[in-house]
């Protein structure tokens, strides 16, 4: 069978890098004086490994909530004799001046800083240390780096400086790119308007790629300084003017030009301007004019368009100016323009909103630096997945995952991304998705839940989790997902729909998992949270899905888990049980869930004395007559009483009701049940039932246990015969036959159970089901 797309394992390099970062002190570091993290003296790491360590570290800090950032991590790379860094990418507010200073002695070739708002002019000073080696530099969205912190002079104390956020009052005028002679690629997107772009860039002799996104350019003539070299120019969200366009068309070596916009402007794109760009920039292979309003008609009338399938040949172009292209463009950005809707577009890759391909291209191209556009494109992908059909599923999922990872702190991306994931992971698309891809979806969804308490994000994330097999697919993040769901359910008045989904997920997560998982979740406050929800619903006199799911979740989490049963009693769970019984006497599902839970409590010998009160015994005894949910409520009530009477007459320290009276009533109830009843119950182990078999202190308990086994192996032989054999039930049933105190009816059922298991073993078809 072929592997599913996207299911390739992580490389050994990726696995070992992550392991080392999670275990620094066990692999390559030790704690020195003042608990300072130090690199072991016998270690030398080449640039391939150092670059990977730093860039993976940043990824883990942003994407893995279990990963603990290490104070002084960047200082591990302070000595170029033992560590070599060449290409480093740092992003978001996590990065501080001292981190950049820690790697200040390295011969960096590439340094990309993105949205690092905690960097001040102190880091500009550090940058000058890289001037002789730096070839590529990005300061995108790092506007505060051009300001001194708190308006203080650059010589202020470093420790104090770290505590103060960078202020916008004192731009640093001392910094210069003088001496950065090797710098070829520069991204200054978001440069503050107080900083003179022309003066800043003037010392750079060799620029081939320049990004001035969002930078005010009152004069653009200075760009001609690099007209013999500049191959790429990005002026996204720059207020264009005739002077800027005239300067741009003089840059004859340009291969990539981006003059796109996110918001409307006074400047209007005309056929004449587009023609001038095409004629002046003969080397152009990539052009982005997204977001521009076309002033006059640039497009060929529909009846004049070339016949046949959509073509990328310039001569057939539906956009007049592009008919003059010598060859099709590699890329053409037409997002948020009317031009993306025409038939013949002379480009291999186009962004727009006409079809799925254009939308996916837009997400791919704009995600890193233009979340405002990526957010819109993801919204359009959401509509495609919801209303139409997504034909490039793997690509779509990978792009949405990348956008959610990249913009963990952007609410609009998180809202649209989580909504798109819900539709992209549903049943229709599931068969095409690998385990690895679905795990990546789960991780970005949990990141969103962690970061945003906002209703829409939480609802989208919870709904997306419902598309997964629970608990199997969530087990690798089991503790984390439970904590997040319990946090959602904490507020006194939560959004009703989120509450319902979150309780459903909680219930599913504690169903069919190992006891150690249940114990761990119990310690997180699961029992208390569910009881709080029940208390609120009681106050509102409302028995809805939240109420029923909460009791069901308590039933599941207390199964063979004495600590959680104890918590239920400690948190006044029995009082809520009685109140619910009184308030909602006709709610069959509710009664079944509550009695199932109390059956778990009754299985714990140390807790049974707390159930042995006249009030509780009378309630359980009355419920023996219940016809609610078939036999389930009566069966569970009898199960609770079977464990209690099993403790013997000496434990029955009350006059009313009498133990014998209760046992007679139990026997009458059992004899009224249909042994062929289909059951709404699920046993993972028969141990609690089997312990009631070889005894003579309470024959009715033995009778209930034998009836339970007979019913289950008769109705569900393929599931329960193997379980009974595995749990050693046959030997115990033989002992029932040997005991003189066992009722004949009990012995008769015991024989039938043994026969059923024997027949099951002999039938080869049965065992292969």
XYZ file of C-alpha atoms in Angstrom, residues 94 102 138 150 177 195 230 247 282 377 485 493 514 554 627 647 660 671 767:
19
model
C 10.334 36.808 22.324
C 24.880 36.947 22.445
C 15.528 41.531 7.084
C 12.712 54.894 27.033
C 24.836 50.991 6.850
C 13.555 57.403 9.658
C 18.488 46.006 -8.474
C 11.742 55.878 -11.354
C 12.096 43.767 -20.237
C -7.520 34.221 1.036
C -10.877 21.982 27.555
C -21.278 31.501 32.194
C -5.963 3.679 30.453
C -17.997 11.423 35.412
C -38.079 0.943 33.484
C -19.791 -6.379 52.516
C -32.977 -8.900 53.563
C -35.853 -11.979 37.431
C -12.833 -15.574 16.609
